[in-house]
XYZ file of C-alpha atoms in Angstrom:
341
model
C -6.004 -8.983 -18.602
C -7.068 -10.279 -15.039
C -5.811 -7.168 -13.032
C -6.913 -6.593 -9.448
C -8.242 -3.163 -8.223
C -7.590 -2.219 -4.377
C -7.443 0.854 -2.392
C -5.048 1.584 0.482
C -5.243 4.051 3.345
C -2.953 5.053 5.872
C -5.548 6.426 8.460
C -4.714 9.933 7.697
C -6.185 12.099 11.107
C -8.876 13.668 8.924
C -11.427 16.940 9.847
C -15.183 17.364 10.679
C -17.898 19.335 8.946
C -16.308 22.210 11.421
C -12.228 21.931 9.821
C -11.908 20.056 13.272
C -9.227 17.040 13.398
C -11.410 13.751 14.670
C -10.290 11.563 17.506
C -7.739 9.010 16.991
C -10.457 6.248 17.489
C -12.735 7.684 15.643
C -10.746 7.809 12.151
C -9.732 4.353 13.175
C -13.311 3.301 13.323
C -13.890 5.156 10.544
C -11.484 2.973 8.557
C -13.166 -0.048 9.130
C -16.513 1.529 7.611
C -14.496 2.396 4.842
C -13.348 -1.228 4.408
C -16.540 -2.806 5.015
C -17.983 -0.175 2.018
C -14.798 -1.449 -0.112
C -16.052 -4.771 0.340
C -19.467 -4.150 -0.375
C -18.694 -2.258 -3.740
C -16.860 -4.679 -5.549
C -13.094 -3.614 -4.392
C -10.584 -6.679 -4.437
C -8.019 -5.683 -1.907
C -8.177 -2.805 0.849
C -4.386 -2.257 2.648
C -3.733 -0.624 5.980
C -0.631 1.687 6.395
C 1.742 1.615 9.375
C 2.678 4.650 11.246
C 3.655 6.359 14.208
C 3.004 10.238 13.906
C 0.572 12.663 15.025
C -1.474 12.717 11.870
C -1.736 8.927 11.312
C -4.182 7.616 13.975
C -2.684 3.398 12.867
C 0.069 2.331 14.179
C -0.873 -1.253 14.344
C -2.604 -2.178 10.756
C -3.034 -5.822 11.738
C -4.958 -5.494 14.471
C -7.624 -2.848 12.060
C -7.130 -6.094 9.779
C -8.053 -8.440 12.211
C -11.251 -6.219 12.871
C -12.139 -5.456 9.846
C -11.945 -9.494 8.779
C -14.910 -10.157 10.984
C -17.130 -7.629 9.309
C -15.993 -8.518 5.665
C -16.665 -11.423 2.839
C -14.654 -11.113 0.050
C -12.554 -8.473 -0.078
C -8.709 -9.542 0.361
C -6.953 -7.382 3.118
C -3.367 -6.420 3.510
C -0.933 -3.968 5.291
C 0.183 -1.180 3.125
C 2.701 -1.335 3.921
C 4.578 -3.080 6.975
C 7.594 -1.440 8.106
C 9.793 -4.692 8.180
C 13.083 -3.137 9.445
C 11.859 -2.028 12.924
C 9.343 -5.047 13.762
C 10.153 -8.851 13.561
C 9.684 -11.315 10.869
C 8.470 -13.970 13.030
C 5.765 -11.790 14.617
C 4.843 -10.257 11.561
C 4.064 -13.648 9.906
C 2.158 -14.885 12.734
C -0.288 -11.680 13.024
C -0.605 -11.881 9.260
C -1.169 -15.693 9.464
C -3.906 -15.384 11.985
C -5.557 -12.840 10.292
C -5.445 -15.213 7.323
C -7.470 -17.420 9.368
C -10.187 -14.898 10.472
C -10.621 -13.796 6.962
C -10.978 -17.139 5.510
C -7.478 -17.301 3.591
C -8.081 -13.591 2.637
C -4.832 -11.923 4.095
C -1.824 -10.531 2.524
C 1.209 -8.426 3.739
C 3.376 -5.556 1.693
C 6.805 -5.902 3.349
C 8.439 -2.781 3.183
C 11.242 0.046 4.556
C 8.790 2.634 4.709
C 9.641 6.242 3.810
C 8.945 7.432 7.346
C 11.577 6.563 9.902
C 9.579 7.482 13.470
C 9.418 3.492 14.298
C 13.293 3.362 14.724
C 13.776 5.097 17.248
C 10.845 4.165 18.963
C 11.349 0.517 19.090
C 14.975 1.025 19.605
C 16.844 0.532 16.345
C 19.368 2.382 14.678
C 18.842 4.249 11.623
C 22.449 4.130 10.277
C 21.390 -0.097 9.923
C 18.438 0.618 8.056
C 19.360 -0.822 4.923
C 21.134 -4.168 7.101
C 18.375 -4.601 9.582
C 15.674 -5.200 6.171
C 17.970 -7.362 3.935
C 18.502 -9.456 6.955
C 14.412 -9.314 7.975
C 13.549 -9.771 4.673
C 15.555 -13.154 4.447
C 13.848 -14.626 7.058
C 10.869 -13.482 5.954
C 11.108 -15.310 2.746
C 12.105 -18.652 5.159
C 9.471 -18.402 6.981
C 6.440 -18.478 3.722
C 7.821 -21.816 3.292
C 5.888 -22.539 6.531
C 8.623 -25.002 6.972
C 10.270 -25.827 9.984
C 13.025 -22.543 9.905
C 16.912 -23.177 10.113
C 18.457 -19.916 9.557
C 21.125 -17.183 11.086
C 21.953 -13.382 10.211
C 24.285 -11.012 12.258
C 21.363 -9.284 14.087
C 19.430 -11.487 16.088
C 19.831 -15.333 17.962
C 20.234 -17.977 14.481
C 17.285 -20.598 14.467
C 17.268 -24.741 14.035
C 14.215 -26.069 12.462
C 12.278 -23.608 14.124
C 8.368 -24.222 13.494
C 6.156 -21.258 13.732
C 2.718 -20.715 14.026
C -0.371 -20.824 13.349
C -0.129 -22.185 9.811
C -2.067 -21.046 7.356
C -4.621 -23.260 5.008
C -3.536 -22.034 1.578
C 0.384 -20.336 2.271
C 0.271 -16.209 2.907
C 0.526 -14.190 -0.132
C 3.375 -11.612 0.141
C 4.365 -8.568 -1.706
C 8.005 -6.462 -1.442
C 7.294 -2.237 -2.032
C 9.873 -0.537 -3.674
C 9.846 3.010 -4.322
C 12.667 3.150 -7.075
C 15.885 1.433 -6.642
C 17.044 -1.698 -9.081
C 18.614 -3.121 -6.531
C 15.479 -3.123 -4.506
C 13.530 -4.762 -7.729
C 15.876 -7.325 -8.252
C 16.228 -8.739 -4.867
C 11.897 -9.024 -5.085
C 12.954 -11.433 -8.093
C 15.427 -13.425 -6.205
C 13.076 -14.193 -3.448
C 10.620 -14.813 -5.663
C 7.885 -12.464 -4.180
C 5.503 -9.926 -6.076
C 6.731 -6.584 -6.313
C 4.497 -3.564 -5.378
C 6.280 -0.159 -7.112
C 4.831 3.189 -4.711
C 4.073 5.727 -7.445
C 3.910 9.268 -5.896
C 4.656 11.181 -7.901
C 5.460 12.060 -11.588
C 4.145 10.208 -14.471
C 4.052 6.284 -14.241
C 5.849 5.591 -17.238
C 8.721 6.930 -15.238
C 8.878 3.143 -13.479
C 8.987 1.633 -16.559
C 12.818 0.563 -16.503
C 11.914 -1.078 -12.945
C 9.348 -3.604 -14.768
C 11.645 -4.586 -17.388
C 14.443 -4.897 -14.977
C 12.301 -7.425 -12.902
C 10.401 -9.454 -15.222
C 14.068 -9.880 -16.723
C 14.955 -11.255 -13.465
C 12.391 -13.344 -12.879
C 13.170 -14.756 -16.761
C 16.661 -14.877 -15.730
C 16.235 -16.528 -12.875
C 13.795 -19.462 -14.592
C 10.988 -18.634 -12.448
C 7.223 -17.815 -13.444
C 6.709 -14.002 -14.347
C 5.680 -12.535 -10.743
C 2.617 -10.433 -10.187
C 3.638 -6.811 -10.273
C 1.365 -3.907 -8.351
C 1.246 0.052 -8.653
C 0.360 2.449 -5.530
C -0.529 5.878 -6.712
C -2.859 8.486 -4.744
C -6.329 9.719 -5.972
C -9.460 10.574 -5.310
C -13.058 10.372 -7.313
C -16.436 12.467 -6.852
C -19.391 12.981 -9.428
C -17.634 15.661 -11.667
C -13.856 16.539 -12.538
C -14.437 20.089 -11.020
C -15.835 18.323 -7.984
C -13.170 16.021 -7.544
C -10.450 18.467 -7.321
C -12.181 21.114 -5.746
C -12.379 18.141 -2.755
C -8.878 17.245 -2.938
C -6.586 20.217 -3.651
C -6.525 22.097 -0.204
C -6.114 18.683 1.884
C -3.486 17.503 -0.576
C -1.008 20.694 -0.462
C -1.660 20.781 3.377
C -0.278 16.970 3.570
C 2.327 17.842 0.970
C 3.342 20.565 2.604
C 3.844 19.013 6.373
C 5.578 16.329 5.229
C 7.989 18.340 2.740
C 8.726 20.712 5.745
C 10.286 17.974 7.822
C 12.140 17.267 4.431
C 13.433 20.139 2.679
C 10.938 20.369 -0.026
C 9.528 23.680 -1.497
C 6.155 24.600 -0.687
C 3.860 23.188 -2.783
C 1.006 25.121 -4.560
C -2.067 25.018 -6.754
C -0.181 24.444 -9.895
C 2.063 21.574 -8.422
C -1.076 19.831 -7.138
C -3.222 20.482 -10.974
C 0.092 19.340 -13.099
C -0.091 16.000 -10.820
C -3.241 15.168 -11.630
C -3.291 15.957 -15.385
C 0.636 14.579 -16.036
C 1.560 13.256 -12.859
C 0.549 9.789 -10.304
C -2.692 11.573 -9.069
C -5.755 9.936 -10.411
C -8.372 12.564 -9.784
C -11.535 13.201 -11.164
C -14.811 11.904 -11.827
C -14.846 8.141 -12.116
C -14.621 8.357 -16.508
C -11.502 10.334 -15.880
C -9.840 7.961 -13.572
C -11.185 5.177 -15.467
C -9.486 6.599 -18.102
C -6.129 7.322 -16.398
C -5.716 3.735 -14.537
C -6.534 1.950 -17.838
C -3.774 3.744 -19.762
C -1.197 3.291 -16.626
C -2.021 -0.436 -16.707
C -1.531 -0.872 -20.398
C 1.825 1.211 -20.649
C 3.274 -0.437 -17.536
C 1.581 -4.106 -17.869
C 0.923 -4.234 -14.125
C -1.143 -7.062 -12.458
C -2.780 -4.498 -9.559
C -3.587 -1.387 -9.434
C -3.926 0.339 -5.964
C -5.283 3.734 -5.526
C -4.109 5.547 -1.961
C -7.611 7.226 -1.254
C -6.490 8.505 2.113
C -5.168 12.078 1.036
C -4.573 14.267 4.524
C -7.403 15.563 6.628
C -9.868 14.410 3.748
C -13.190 14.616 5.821
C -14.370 10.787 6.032
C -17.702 11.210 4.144
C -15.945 12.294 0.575
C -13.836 9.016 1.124
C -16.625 7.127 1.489
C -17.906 8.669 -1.640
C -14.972 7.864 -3.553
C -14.552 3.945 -2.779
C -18.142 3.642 -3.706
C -17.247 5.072 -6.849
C -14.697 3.089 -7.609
C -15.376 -0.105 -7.313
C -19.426 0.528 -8.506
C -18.366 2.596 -11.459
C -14.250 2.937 -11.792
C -13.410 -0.827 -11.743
C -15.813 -2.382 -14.121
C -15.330 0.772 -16.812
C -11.464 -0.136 -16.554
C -12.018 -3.512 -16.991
C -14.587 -2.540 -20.189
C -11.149 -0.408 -21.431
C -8.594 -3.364 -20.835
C -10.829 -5.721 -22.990
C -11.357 -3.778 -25.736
């Protein structure tokens, strides 16, 4: 099985040795180290998350992209994801294009609605359009990987006649769709023939099952190749088990917990965050254990890409650092080792 191995972060404002949140520009410099240590270890694919809250210091992935292209080799880089709805297609392809260029053909972009909703009202769109304002992005996304001259319209914006847009890329920009659990969603990756990336949060990944069938089905339906199909879930590795959690539980129910306050969640506590990581989509431990854990997700589900969100919370920056060198020295050749046997 050639599966790909990548790591996304979405610049969570983490804490110093002192439990003191860093500077905005310093967990965004941060990031890049992180990226450049990704490279260096043997990761294929780091992505950059978009958003704009008080304990996310990116709000604009591509240009941390562009940055981190000029310190890289190898190592393919992406958003993770791009909040489609409340930016514009055309823009988005031509950032994405020219950090294609700067990376050597290395870019990608995970189109997505996001699960946070902060950028509509800050760029001035209404929430009660967000499922019209991606459909219609999303189709003029697609027109625009052609890298064609563009002849399109929609209800939202000014039509376009054999529009060309630029700059053009050398080898076409490699595009992925998130979903977080709707068929519908799944399906309409199929019909515009782009890769689907399934965000895996929480709960055991053979829950998301169903959604593979129902798009390699599509794509089968449809008489196209079978797509490449990726996983998100969120993790994090040290030297021992004990270690790993130890590391990971406190910054994990404190990000849990902010977020499910804004949404009506119970608190979450010590037990939620251990019955995640032995049943559920956290792949915690030391790098056997994860090994372990990916393998077995890839196998049951059949995925082409596995993607583990090391970014957990106020994390402090040196146990991330930690972790991706783990897993790409240790976790991605022993799951490779597992998938052959």
């Amino acid at each position: 099985m050639q599966v790909e191995f990548g790591l996304d972060t979405f610049g969570d404002r983490t804490i110093d040795a002192d439990g003191a949140p860093l500077a905005y520009p310093q967990v965004i410099r941060n990031v890049v180290e992180q990226a450049v240590l990704a490279d260096r270890s043997g990761v294929d694919f780091i992505g950059i998350g978009e958003h704009h809250r008080a304990d996310y210091a990116i709000s604009a992935p591509d240009v941390v992209l562009a940055g981190i292209a000029t310190r890289t080799e190898r190592i393919r880089l992406g958003s993770a994801v791009t909040v489609l709805s409340s930016d514009d297609p055309i823009r988005v392809f031509e950032r994405f294009s020219t950090i294609d260029a700067l990376s050597g053909g290395r870019a990608e972009v995970i189109l997505g609605r996001g699960s946070f909703t902060e950028s509509f009202p800050l760029f001035g769109f209404d929430l009660d359009q967000y499922e019209e304002l991606f459909a219609e992005k999303l189709d003029l996304f697609a027109e625009l990987l052609t890298e064609k001259p563009v002849t399109w319209s929609g209800a939202l914006r000014p039509p376009l006649v054999d529009q060309e847009v630029y700059p053009k890329t050398a080898g076409g920009l490699r595009a992925w769709i998130a979903v977080g659990g709707t068929p519908q969603s799944v399906v309409r990756a199929a019909n515009y023939r782009i890769p689907l990336m399934l965000a895996v949060i929480g709960g055991p990944a053979e829950r998301f099952t169903p959604f593979v069938q129902i798009y390699r089905r599509a794509n089968e339906q449809l008489g196209q190749p079978q797509l490449p199909i990726g996983l998100h879930s969120p993790g994090h590795l040290a030297d021992t088990d004990q270690e790993a959690r130890d590391q990971l539980r406190p910054h994990w129910i404190t990000n849990r917990n902010k977020i499910g306050s804004e949404r009506g969640w119970p608190p979450a506590q010590a037990g939620d965050f251990e019955r995640e990581v032995e049943q559920g989509a956290l792949y915690v431990g030391s790098p056997e254990t994860v090994a372990q854990k990916i393998a077995a997700t890839v196998r049951t589900l059949g995925v082409d890409r596995f993607d583990l969100k090391y970014s957990n919370g106020p994390l402090p920056h040196e146990h991330s650092m930690r972790a991706i060198e783990l897993y790409g020295t240790q976790v991605i050749p022993r799951v490779r080792e597992l998938l052959s046997e």
